[in-house]
């Protein structure tokens, strides 16, 4: 069997995959509420004979689909949640389908579908007797709020894997080897006493004062935290009118740092400041740990297998009309966005990308020593099992994720990048399943990388998934 057998299988599934990607794009759903999207993916896998486990980690839209009984098990991660407020038509100007509604600005309408396409392609090789192993597809909700994989991991969903594979839409096709930031998401709610702010302020106890003191204390703490630590917040509830002492107020914090240990240190400090603010204002404090995640731990062996598959597959074949639309979308971006997107790209590719709005040529790893400013719940999986991920070009060069331009692309030519991603995932899975020695090397590399640090869930054992959190 060759790579091209499974590539051909995915091509035969192209009409179905394109239809699913468009259906999910047309009906975007926020995290933990992706009922239609998850059902669409589950049905495609169930129709092919996959065994389904639904409601993983206490989340109705989380599921695992399994096929095969081989000793080696490869997992493919998929996502399908949208972003709030990014509704957008397929056009080169800001034009929401429905103002204020969600949109797929991170390409998750392609993300899960590509994983399903890959899982189906590998399944058929196992079914035909050409391959021995087990393939699992993980339907992972609520990545945008860093919830899905965290609660699935706490439930042990990934414990029996030999390797995990995933990808993400972007403006370039390349394996990812850079790290990401670990993170905690915490809300602090204060309860005080309401009073007339002018007639009898002495009768009140301001919950908003407590929030303000917490925020001020954190600003002073920044001086004594590492430069790589990031703390940001938003006041989600601060009162209703200036002449009423706020009896309740809530502030939501993200704490990020390169390692889980550093995040826990900083979060504890923020918690101490929060408690101090409550004492200073004589208010009552309730702390809610919404979620948390680990930093991403790349695996060299798995990443090399991804690159081998990408080079075998070659360039994404975008049509001329795709490039024309991409050029229109690119024209709506600031020139600095294009410049920033090319900063770390190897010169030969950067020069070509500056001239091509839709660059389909695979680029070798170039982020090996980098730490992204963002966070992902793929990090949790990567501390449980050897993990590899890559990006595939689905929107124009220079386009930022979480933008209306990305939404427009993901509903159109981005689907071609999603088909490409399905082939990379499937080819890499086969490469690993056919070569047990590679899986053994991936495991050895994983053990060397983790050392004496083993995964512990960043959320409490009794914590419920935050169904009320739809933005992150």
CSV table of C-alpha atoms in Angstrom, one decimal:
chain,number,residue,atom,x,y,z
A,1,UNK,CA,0.0,0.0,0.0
A,2,UNK,CA,1.2,3.5,-0.7
A,3,UNK,CA,0.2,7.0,0.4
A,4,UNK,CA,-1.6,7.5,-2.8
A,5,UNK,CA,-4.1,4.7,-2.1
A,6,UNK,CA,-5.5,6.6,0.8
A,7,UNK,CA,-5.2,9.9,-1.1
A,8,UNK,CA,-7.5,8.4,-3.7
A,9,UNK,CA,-10.0,7.2,-1.1
A,10,UNK,CA,-10.2,10.8,0.2
A,11,UNK,CA,-10.7,12.1,-3.3
A,12,UNK,CA,-13.6,9.7,-3.7
A,13,UNK,CA,-15.1,11.2,-0.6
A,14,UNK,CA,-14.6,14.7,-1.8
A,15,UNK,CA,-18.3,15.5,-2.5
A,16,UNK,CA,-19.3,14.3,0.9
A,17,UNK,CA,-16.5,16.2,2.7
A,18,UNK,CA,-17.2,19.4,0.7
A,19,UNK,CA,-20.9,19.2,1.6
A,20,UNK,CA,-20.2,18.7,5.3
A,21,UNK,CA,-17.8,21.6,5.4
A,22,UNK,CA,-20.3,23.9,3.8
A,23,UNK,CA,-23.2,22.7,6.0
A,24,UNK,CA,-21.1,23.4,9.2
A,25,UNK,CA,-20.0,26.8,7.8
A,26,UNK,CA,-23.6,27.7,7.0
A,27,UNK,CA,-24.8,26.8,10.5
A,28,UNK,CA,-22.1,28.0,12.9
A,29,UNK,CA,-22.5,27.0,16.5
A,30,UNK,CA,-20.6,28.1,19.6
A,31,UNK,CA,-18.6,25.9,21.9
A,32,UNK,CA,-20.4,23.2,23.8
A,33,UNK,CA,-23.5,23.9,21.8
A,34,UNK,CA,-22.4,22.4,18.4
A,35,UNK,CA,-25.4,19.9,18.2
A,36,UNK,CA,-25.8,20.0,14.4
A,37,UNK,CA,-22.1,20.0,13.6
A,38,UNK,CA,-21.2,17.1,16.0
A,39,UNK,CA,-24.2,15.1,14.8
A,40,UNK,CA,-23.2,15.5,11.1
A,41,UNK,CA,-19.7,14.2,11.8
A,42,UNK,CA,-20.9,11.4,14.0
A,43,UNK,CA,-23.4,10.2,11.3
A,44,UNK,CA,-20.7,10.1,8.6
A,45,UNK,CA,-18.5,7.9,10.9
A,46,UNK,CA,-21.4,5.7,12.1
A,47,UNK,CA,-22.5,5.0,8.5
A,48,UNK,CA,-19.0,3.6,7.9
A,49,UNK,CA,-19.1,1.2,10.9
A,50,UNK,CA,-17.3,3.2,13.5
A,51,UNK,CA,-18.2,2.5,17.1
A,52,UNK,CA,-19.4,5.7,18.9
A,53,UNK,CA,-19.0,6.9,22.4
A,54,UNK,CA,-21.0,10.1,22.9
A,55,UNK,CA,-21.1,12.6,25.8
A,56,UNK,CA,-17.4,12.2,26.7
A,57,UNK,CA,-16.3,14.3,29.7
A,58,UNK,CA,-19.8,15.4,30.5
A,59,UNK,CA,-20.2,17.3,27.2
A,60,UNK,CA,-23.0,16.1,24.9
A,61,UNK,CA,-21.2,17.3,21.7
A,62,UNK,CA,-17.9,15.5,22.6
A,63,UNK,CA,-17.5,12.0,21.1
A,64,UNK,CA,-15.1,9.3,20.2
A,65,UNK,CA,-15.4,7.1,17.0
A,66,UNK,CA,-13.3,3.9,16.8
A,67,UNK,CA,-12.6,1.5,14.1
A,68,UNK,CA,-10.2,-1.5,14.1
A,69,UNK,CA,-8.8,-3.9,16.7
A,70,UNK,CA,-5.1,-3.6,16.0
A,71,UNK,CA,-2.6,-3.1,18.8
A,72,UNK,CA,-1.3,0.3,17.6
A,73,UNK,CA,-3.9,3.1,18.0
A,74,UNK,CA,-3.7,6.5,16.2
A,75,UNK,CA,-6.0,9.3,17.3
A,76,UNK,CA,-7.1,12.1,15.0
A,77,UNK,CA,-8.4,15.3,16.8
A,78,UNK,CA,-11.3,17.3,15.2
A,79,UNK,CA,-13.0,20.6,16.2
A,80,UNK,CA,-16.2,22.3,15.0
A,81,UNK,CA,-17.0,25.3,17.2
A,82,UNK,CA,-17.4,28.8,15.8
A,83,UNK,CA,-16.6,32.3,17.1
A,84,UNK,CA,-19.2,34.8,18.3
A,85,UNK,CA,-20.0,37.9,16.2
A,86,UNK,CA,-18.2,36.8,13.1
A,87,UNK,CA,-21.1,36.0,10.7
A,88,UNK,CA,-19.9,36.8,7.2
A,89,UNK,CA,-20.9,36.0,3.6
A,90,UNK,CA,-18.5,34.7,1.0
A,91,UNK,CA,-17.5,38.1,-0.4
A,92,UNK,CA,-14.6,40.6,-0.2
A,93,UNK,CA,-16.3,43.2,2.0
A,94,UNK,CA,-17.6,43.1,5.6
A,95,UNK,CA,-21.1,41.7,5.1
A,96,UNK,CA,-22.6,39.5,7.9
A,97,UNK,CA,-25.2,36.9,7.0
A,98,UNK,CA,-26.9,37.9,10.2
A,99,UNK,CA,-25.5,40.7,12.4
A,100,UNK,CA,-24.0,39.6,15.7
A,101,UNK,CA,-24.3,35.9,14.9
A,102,UNK,CA,-21.3,33.4,15.0
A,103,UNK,CA,-19.0,32.6,12.1
A,104,UNK,CA,-16.2,30.2,11.4
A,105,UNK,CA,-13.3,32.6,11.6
A,106,UNK,CA,-10.9,29.9,12.8
A,107,UNK,CA,-11.8,27.4,10.1
A,108,UNK,CA,-13.3,24.7,12.4
A,109,UNK,CA,-15.9,23.9,9.7
A,110,UNK,CA,-12.9,22.4,7.9
A,111,UNK,CA,-11.1,21.1,10.9
A,112,UNK,CA,-13.4,18.4,12.0
A,113,UNK,CA,-14.4,17.4,8.5
A,114,UNK,CA,-10.8,16.9,7.5
A,115,UNK,CA,-10.3,14.6,10.5
A,116,UNK,CA,-13.4,12.6,9.6
A,117,UNK,CA,-12.1,12.3,6.0
A,118,UNK,CA,-8.8,11.1,7.2
A,119,UNK,CA,-10.3,8.6,9.6
A,120,UNK,CA,-12.5,7.2,6.9
A,121,UNK,CA,-9.6,6.8,4.5
A,122,UNK,CA,-7.5,4.9,7.1
A,123,UNK,CA,-10.5,2.8,8.1
A,124,UNK,CA,-10.9,1.5,4.6
A,125,UNK,CA,-7.2,0.4,4.5
A,126,UNK,CA,-7.8,-1.5,7.7
A,127,UNK,CA,-11.0,-2.9,6.5
A,128,UNK,CA,-9.4,-4.1,3.2
A,129,UNK,CA,-6.6,-5.9,5.1
A,130,UNK,CA,-3.9,-3.6,3.9
A,131,UNK,CA,-3.2,-2.1,7.3
A,132,UNK,CA,-3.2,-3.4,10.9
A,133,UNK,CA,-4.2,-1.0,13.7
A,134,UNK,CA,-7.0,1.0,15.3
A,135,UNK,CA,-8.0,4.5,14.2
A,136,UNK,CA,-9.9,6.9,16.5
A,137,UNK,CA,-11.5,10.2,15.7
A,138,UNK,CA,-12.1,12.5,18.6
A,139,UNK,CA,-14.9,15.0,18.2
A,140,UNK,CA,-13.6,17.9,20.4
A,141,UNK,CA,-16.0,20.7,21.2
A,142,UNK,CA,-15.3,24.2,22.6
A,143,UNK,CA,-11.6,24.6,21.6
A,144,UNK,CA,-12.1,28.4,21.4
A,145,UNK,CA,-12.8,28.5,25.1
A,146,UNK,CA,-10.1,25.9,25.8
A,147,UNK,CA,-12.6,23.5,27.3
A,148,UNK,CA,-13.2,20.4,25.1
A,149,UNK,CA,-10.0,18.4,25.2
A,150,UNK,CA,-9.3,19.5,28.8
A,151,UNK,CA,-12.5,17.8,30.1
A,152,UNK,CA,-12.0,14.9,27.7
A,153,UNK,CA,-8.5,14.4,29.0
A,154,UNK,CA,-9.7,14.5,32.6
A,155,UNK,CA,-12.1,11.6,31.6
A,156,UNK,CA,-9.1,9.6,30.3
A,157,UNK,CA,-10.2,9.8,26.6
A,158,UNK,CA,-6.7,9.9,25.2
A,159,UNK,CA,-5.0,7.5,27.6
A,160,UNK,CA,-5.0,4.4,25.2
A,161,UNK,CA,-3.5,6.2,22.2
A,162,UNK,CA,0.0,5.5,20.8
A,163,UNK,CA,0.0,8.8,19.0
A,164,UNK,CA,-2.3,11.8,18.3
A,165,UNK,CA,-2.5,13.9,15.1
A,166,UNK,CA,-4.2,17.2,14.5
A,167,UNK,CA,-4.0,20.3,12.3
A,168,UNK,CA,-5.3,23.9,12.0
A,169,UNK,CA,-6.3,26.1,9.1
A,170,UNK,CA,-4.0,29.0,8.3
A,171,UNK,CA,-2.3,30.9,5.5
A,172,UNK,CA,0.6,28.5,5.1
A,173,UNK,CA,1.0,24.7,5.0
A,174,UNK,CA,3.7,23.6,7.4
A,175,UNK,CA,4.3,21.3,10.4
A,176,UNK,CA,4.2,23.0,13.7
A,177,UNK,CA,7.0,22.5,16.2
A,178,UNK,CA,6.7,25.7,18.3
A,179,UNK,CA,5.4,25.7,21.8
A,180,UNK,CA,2.3,27.4,23.1
A,181,UNK,CA,1.4,29.0,26.4
A,182,UNK,CA,-0.3,27.1,29.2
A,183,UNK,CA,-3.3,29.0,30.6
A,184,UNK,CA,-5.8,29.3,33.4
A,185,UNK,CA,-9.2,30.9,33.0
A,186,UNK,CA,-10.6,32.1,36.3
A,187,UNK,CA,-13.6,34.3,37.3
A,188,UNK,CA,-13.7,36.3,40.5
A,189,UNK,CA,-17.2,37.4,41.7
A,190,UNK,CA,-17.7,39.7,44.6
A,191,UNK,CA,-20.9,40.2,46.6
A,192,UNK,CA,-21.3,43.4,48.6
A,193,UNK,CA,-24.2,45.5,49.9
A,194,UNK,CA,-26.2,47.9,47.7
A,195,UNK,CA,-26.9,51.5,48.8
A,196,UNK,CA,-27.5,54.9,47.4
A,197,UNK,CA,-24.1,56.1,46.4
A,198,UNK,CA,-24.8,59.8,47.4
A,199,UNK,CA,-27.4,59.6,50.2
A,200,UNK,CA,-26.0,56.7,52.2
A,201,UNK,CA,-22.7,55.4,50.8
A,202,UNK,CA,-21.6,54.3,54.3
A,203,UNK,CA,-24.4,51.7,54.2
A,204,UNK,CA,-22.9,50.1,51.1
A,205,UNK,CA,-20.1,47.7,50.4
A,206,UNK,CA,-19.0,48.0,46.7
A,207,UNK,CA,-18.3,44.8,44.8
A,208,UNK,CA,-17.0,47.0,42.0
A,209,UNK,CA,-14.4,48.5,44.4
A,210,UNK,CA,-13.2,45.0,45.1
A,211,UNK,CA,-12.8,44.3,41.4
A,212,UNK,CA,-10.9,47.6,40.9
A,213,UNK,CA,-8.6,46.8,43.8
A,214,UNK,CA,-7.9,43.3,42.4
A,215,UNK,CA,-7.1,44.7,39.0
A,216,UNK,CA,-4.8,47.4,40.5
A,217,UNK,CA,-3.0,44.8,42.6
A,218,UNK,CA,-2.4,42.6,39.6
A,219,UNK,CA,-0.9,45.6,37.7
A,220,UNK,CA,1.6,46.0,40.6
A,221,UNK,CA,2.3,42.2,40.6
A,222,UNK,CA,3.3,42.3,36.9
A,223,UNK,CA,6.6,43.9,37.9
A,224,UNK,CA,7.6,40.8,39.8
A,225,UNK,CA,6.5,38.2,37.3
A,226,UNK,CA,8.6,36.9,34.4
A,227,UNK,CA,8.2,38.8,31.1
A,228,UNK,CA,6.8,35.7,29.5
A,229,UNK,CA,3.8,35.7,31.8
A,230,UNK,CA,0.7,37.2,30.4
A,231,UNK,CA,-2.3,38.3,32.5
A,232,UNK,CA,-5.4,39.9,30.9
A,233,UNK,CA,-8.9,40.5,32.2
A,234,UNK,CA,-12.4,41.9,31.4
A,235,UNK,CA,-15.1,43.1,33.8
A,236,UNK,CA,-18.2,41.2,32.9
A,237,UNK,CA,-20.4,42.7,35.5
A,238,UNK,CA,-19.7,46.0,37.1
A,239,UNK,CA,-23.1,47.4,38.3
A,240,UNK,CA,-26.0,49.1,36.7
A,241,UNK,CA,-26.0,52.8,37.6
A,242,UNK,CA,-23.5,55.3,39.0
A,243,UNK,CA,-25.7,56.3,41.9
A,244,UNK,CA,-26.1,52.7,43.2
A,245,UNK,CA,-23.3,51.0,45.0
A,246,UNK,CA,-22.8,47.8,43.1
A,247,UNK,CA,-23.7,44.8,45.2
A,248,UNK,CA,-22.2,42.3,42.8
A,249,UNK,CA,-19.3,42.5,40.3
A,250,UNK,CA,-17.4,39.9,38.3
A,251,UNK,CA,-14.0,40.0,36.6
A,252,UNK,CA,-12.7,37.3,34.2
A,253,UNK,CA,-9.0,36.6,34.1
A,254,UNK,CA,-6.7,34.7,31.7
A,255,UNK,CA,-3.3,33.8,33.1
A,256,UNK,CA,-0.7,32.5,30.6
A,257,UNK,CA,2.9,31.4,30.8
A,258,UNK,CA,5.3,29.0,29.0
A,259,UNK,CA,4.8,26.1,31.5
A,260,UNK,CA,2.0,24.8,33.6
A,261,UNK,CA,4.1,25.4,36.7
A,262,UNK,CA,4.6,29.1,35.9
A,263,UNK,CA,0.8,29.5,35.2
A,264,UNK,CA,-0.1,27.9,38.6
A,265,UNK,CA,2.4,30.2,40.4
A,266,UNK,CA,0.9,33.3,38.7
A,267,UNK,CA,-2.7,32.2,39.2
A,268,UNK,CA,-2.1,31.6,42.9
A,269,UNK,CA,-0.7,35.1,43.2
A,270,UNK,CA,-3.8,36.6,41.4
A,271,UNK,CA,-5.9,34.6,43.8
A,272,UNK,CA,-4.1,36.0,46.8
A,273,UNK,CA,-4.7,39.5,45.5
A,274,UNK,CA,-8.4,38.7,44.9
A,275,UNK,CA,-8.8,37.6,48.5
A,276,UNK,CA,-7.0,40.7,49.8
A,277,UNK,CA,-9.4,42.9,47.8
A,278,UNK,CA,-12.3,41.2,49.4
A,279,UNK,CA,-10.9,41.9,52.9
A,280,UNK,CA,-10.2,45.6,52.0
A,281,UNK,CA,-13.8,46.1,50.8
A,282,UNK,CA,-15.5,43.8,53.3
A,283,UNK,CA,-17.1,41.9,50.4
A,284,UNK,CA,-17.5,38.2,49.9
A,285,UNK,CA,-15.5,36.5,47.2
A,286,UNK,CA,-16.4,33.5,45.0
A,287,UNK,CA,-13.7,32.1,42.8
A,288,UNK,CA,-14.7,30.0,39.7
A,289,UNK,CA,-12.0,28.1,37.8
A,290,UNK,CA,-13.5,28.0,34.4
A,291,UNK,CA,-10.9,25.9,32.6
A,292,UNK,CA,-7.1,25.6,32.1
A,293,UNK,CA,-4.7,24.0,29.7
A,294,UNK,CA,-1.1,22.9,29.4
A,295,UNK,CA,1.5,24.2,27.0
A,296,UNK,CA,2.0,22.3,23.7
A,297,UNK,CA,4.8,19.7,23.8
A,298,UNK,CA,5.8,18.8,20.2
A,299,UNK,CA,7.1,15.4,19.2
A,300,UNK,CA,10.0,15.3,16.7
A,301,UNK,CA,9.2,11.8,15.4
A,302,UNK,CA,5.6,12.5,14.7
A,303,UNK,CA,6.3,16.0,13.2
A,304,UNK,CA,8.9,14.4,10.9
A,305,UNK,CA,6.2,11.9,9.7
A,306,UNK,CA,3.9,14.8,9.0
A,307,UNK,CA,6.5,16.6,6.9
A,308,UNK,CA,7.3,13.4,5.0
A,309,UNK,CA,3.6,13.1,4.1
A,310,UNK,CA,3.3,16.7,3.1
A,311,UNK,CA,6.3,16.5,0.8
A,312,UNK,CA,4.9,13.3,-0.8
A,313,UNK,CA,1.5,15.0,-1.3
A,314,UNK,CA,3.0,18.2,-2.7
A,315,UNK,CA,1.3,21.5,-3.4
A,316,UNK,CA,-2.4,22.3,-2.8
A,317,UNK,CA,-3.9,22.8,-6.2
A,318,UNK,CA,-5.9,26.0,-6.0
A,319,UNK,CA,-7.9,27.1,-9.0
A,320,UNK,CA,-7.4,30.4,-10.8
A,321,UNK,CA,-10.7,31.7,-9.5
A,322,UNK,CA,-9.6,30.8,-5.9
A,323,UNK,CA,-6.5,32.9,-6.3
A,324,UNK,CA,-8.5,35.8,-7.7
A,325,UNK,CA,-10.9,35.8,-4.7
A,326,UNK,CA,-8.0,35.4,-2.4
A,327,UNK,CA,-6.4,38.5,-3.9
A,328,UNK,CA,-9.6,40.5,-3.3
A,329,UNK,CA,-9.7,39.4,0.3
A,330,UNK,CA,-6.0,40.1,0.8
A,331,UNK,CA,-6.6,43.6,-0.6
A,332,UNK,CA,-8.8,44.4,2.5
A,333,UNK,CA,-5.9,43.7,4.9
A,334,UNK,CA,-3.4,46.2,6.3
A,335,UNK,CA,0.0,46.0,4.6
A,336,UNK,CA,1.6,45.4,8.0
A,337,UNK,CA,-0.5,42.2,8.4
A,338,UNK,CA,1.2,40.7,5.3
A,339,UNK,CA,4.6,41.8,6.5
A,340,UNK,CA,4.2,40.2,9.9
A,341,UNK,CA,3.0,37.0,8.5
A,342,UNK,CA,6.2,36.6,6.5
A,343,UNK,CA,8.6,37.6,9.2
A,344,UNK,CA,9.7,34.0,10.2
A,345,UNK,CA,9.1,32.2,6.9
A,346,UNK,CA,12.2,30.9,5.1
A,347,UNK,CA,13.4,33.4,2.5
A,348,UNK,CA,12.7,31.4,-0.6
A,349,UNK,CA,9.1,30.8,0.5
A,350,UNK,CA,8.6,34.3,1.9
A,351,UNK,CA,9.5,35.8,-1.5
A,352,UNK,CA,7.1,33.5,-3.3
A,353,UNK,CA,4.3,34.1,-0.7
A,354,UNK,CA,4.7,37.9,-1.1
A,355,UNK,CA,3.7,37.5,-4.8
A,356,UNK,CA,1.1,34.7,-4.3
A,357,UNK,CA,-2.1,35.5,-2.3
A,358,UNK,CA,-2.9,31.8,-2.0
A,359,UNK,CA,0.3,29.8,-1.3
A,360,UNK,CA,-0.1,26.0,-1.5
A,361,UNK,CA,3.5,24.9,-1.4
A,362,UNK,CA,4.4,23.1,1.8
A,363,UNK,CA,7.0,24.9,3.9
A,364,UNK,CA,9.4,23.1,6.3
A,365,UNK,CA,9.3,23.6,10.0
A,366,UNK,CA,10.4,27.1,10.8
A,367,UNK,CA,9.0,27.7,14.4
A,368,UNK,CA,11.2,25.2,16.2
A,369,UNK,CA,12.4,27.6,18.9
A,370,UNK,CA,9.3,29.8,19.1
A,371,UNK,CA,6.7,30.1,21.8
A,372,UNK,CA,3.4,31.3,20.6
A,373,UNK,CA,1.5,34.0,22.5
A,374,UNK,CA,-1.7,31.8,22.2
A,375,UNK,CA,-2.9,28.7,23.9
A,376,UNK,CA,-4.6,25.5,22.8
A,377,UNK,CA,-6.1,22.5,24.5
A,378,UNK,CA,-4.1,20.3,22.2
A,379,UNK,CA,-1.4,21.0,24.8
A,380,UNK,CA,-3.2,18.8,27.2
A,381,UNK,CA,-3.2,15.9,24.7
A,382,UNK,CA,0.5,16.4,24.0
A,383,UNK,CA,1.4,15.7,27.6
A,384,UNK,CA,-0.5,12.5,27.6
A,385,UNK,CA,0.5,11.0,24.2
A,386,UNK,CA,3.1,11.8,21.5
A,387,UNK,CA,1.4,14.5,19.4
A,388,UNK,CA,2.0,16.1,16.0
A,389,UNK,CA,0.2,19.0,14.3
A,390,UNK,CA,0.4,21.1,11.2
A,391,UNK,CA,-1.2,24.0,9.4
A,392,UNK,CA,-2.7,23.9,6.0
A,393,UNK,CA,-3.4,26.9,3.8
A,394,UNK,CA,-7.1,27.7,3.8
A,395,UNK,CA,-7.1,31.5,3.7
A,396,UNK,CA,-5.0,34.2,1.9
A,397,UNK,CA,-1.4,35.0,3.0
A,398,UNK,CA,-1.4,37.5,5.8
A,399,UNK,CA,-5.0,36.9,6.9
A,400,UNK,CA,-5.3,36.7,10.7
A,401,UNK,CA,-7.4,34.0,12.3
A,402,UNK,CA,-10.6,35.2,14.0
A,403,UNK,CA,-11.3,37.7,11.2
A,404,UNK,CA,-14.2,38.1,8.8
A,405,UNK,CA,-11.8,37.5,5.9
A,406,UNK,CA,-11.0,34.1,7.3
A,407,UNK,CA,-14.7,33.3,7.5
A,408,UNK,CA,-15.2,34.2,3.9
A,409,UNK,CA,-12.3,32.1,2.8
A,410,UNK,CA,-13.3,29.1,4.9
A,411,UNK,CA,-16.7,29.0,3.2
A,412,UNK,CA,-15.1,28.9,-0.2
A,413,UNK,CA,-11.6,27.9,-1.4
A,414,UNK,CA,-10.6,27.0,2.1
A,415,UNK,CA,-12.4,23.7,1.6
A,416,UNK,CA,-9.6,22.7,-0.8
A,417,UNK,CA,-7.1,23.2,2.0
A,418,UNK,CA,-9.3,21.1,4.2
A,419,UNK,CA,-9.2,18.2,1.7
A,420,UNK,CA,-5.4,18.5,1.6
A,421,UNK,CA,-5.4,18.4,5.4
A,422,UNK,CA,-7.4,15.2,5.4
A,423,UNK,CA,-4.8,13.6,3.1
A,424,UNK,CA,-1.9,14.7,5.3
A,425,UNK,CA,-3.6,13.3,8.4
A,426,UNK,CA,-4.4,10.0,6.8
A,427,UNK,CA,-1.0,9.6,5.1
A,428,UNK,CA,0.8,10.3,8.4
A,429,UNK,CA,-1.4,7.8,10.3
A,430,UNK,CA,-0.6,5.1,7.8
A,431,UNK,CA,3.1,5.9,7.8
A,432,UNK,CA,3.1,5.5,11.6
A,433,UNK,CA,0.9,2.4,11.7
A,434,UNK,CA,3.0,0.7,9.0
A,435,UNK,CA,6.2,1.4,10.9
A,436,UNK,CA,6.0,0.2,14.6
A,437,UNK,CA,9.6,1.3,15.1
A,438,UNK,CA,8.5,4.9,14.4
A,439,UNK,CA,5.8,4.6,17.1
A,440,UNK,CA,8.4,3.3,19.5
A,441,UNK,CA,10.8,6.2,18.7
A,442,UNK,CA,7.9,8.6,19.2
A,443,UNK,CA,7.2,7.1,22.6
A,444,UNK,CA,10.8,7.2,23.6
A,445,UNK,CA,11.0,10.9,22.5
A,446,UNK,CA,7.9,11.6,24.5
A,447,UNK,CA,9.4,10.0,27.6
A,448,UNK,CA,12.6,12.0,27.2
A,449,UNK,CA,10.6,15.3,26.8
A,450,UNK,CA,8.3,14.8,29.7
A,451,UNK,CA,10.9,13.5,32.1
A,452,UNK,CA,9.5,13.2,35.6
A,453,UNK,CA,6.5,15.6,34.9
A,454,UNK,CA,3.3,13.7,34.3
A,455,UNK,CA,0.0,15.2,33.2
A,456,UNK,CA,-2.5,16.4,35.8
A,457,UNK,CA,-5.8,17.9,34.9
A,458,UNK,CA,-5.9,21.7,35.4
A,459,UNK,CA,-9.6,21.5,36.3
A,460,UNK,CA,-10.9,20.0,39.5
A,461,UNK,CA,-12.4,16.5,39.6
A,462,UNK,CA,-15.9,17.8,40.4
A,463,UNK,CA,-15.8,20.8,38.0
A,464,UNK,CA,-18.6,20.9,35.4
A,465,UNK,CA,-18.0,22.0,31.8
A,466,UNK,CA,-18.8,25.7,31.5
A,467,UNK,CA,-21.8,25.6,29.3
A,468,UNK,CA,-22.5,29.3,29.9
A,469,UNK,CA,-19.1,30.4,28.5
A,470,UNK,CA,-19.4,31.0,24.7
A,471,UNK,CA,-16.5,33.4,24.1
A,472,UNK,CA,-12.9,33.2,24.9
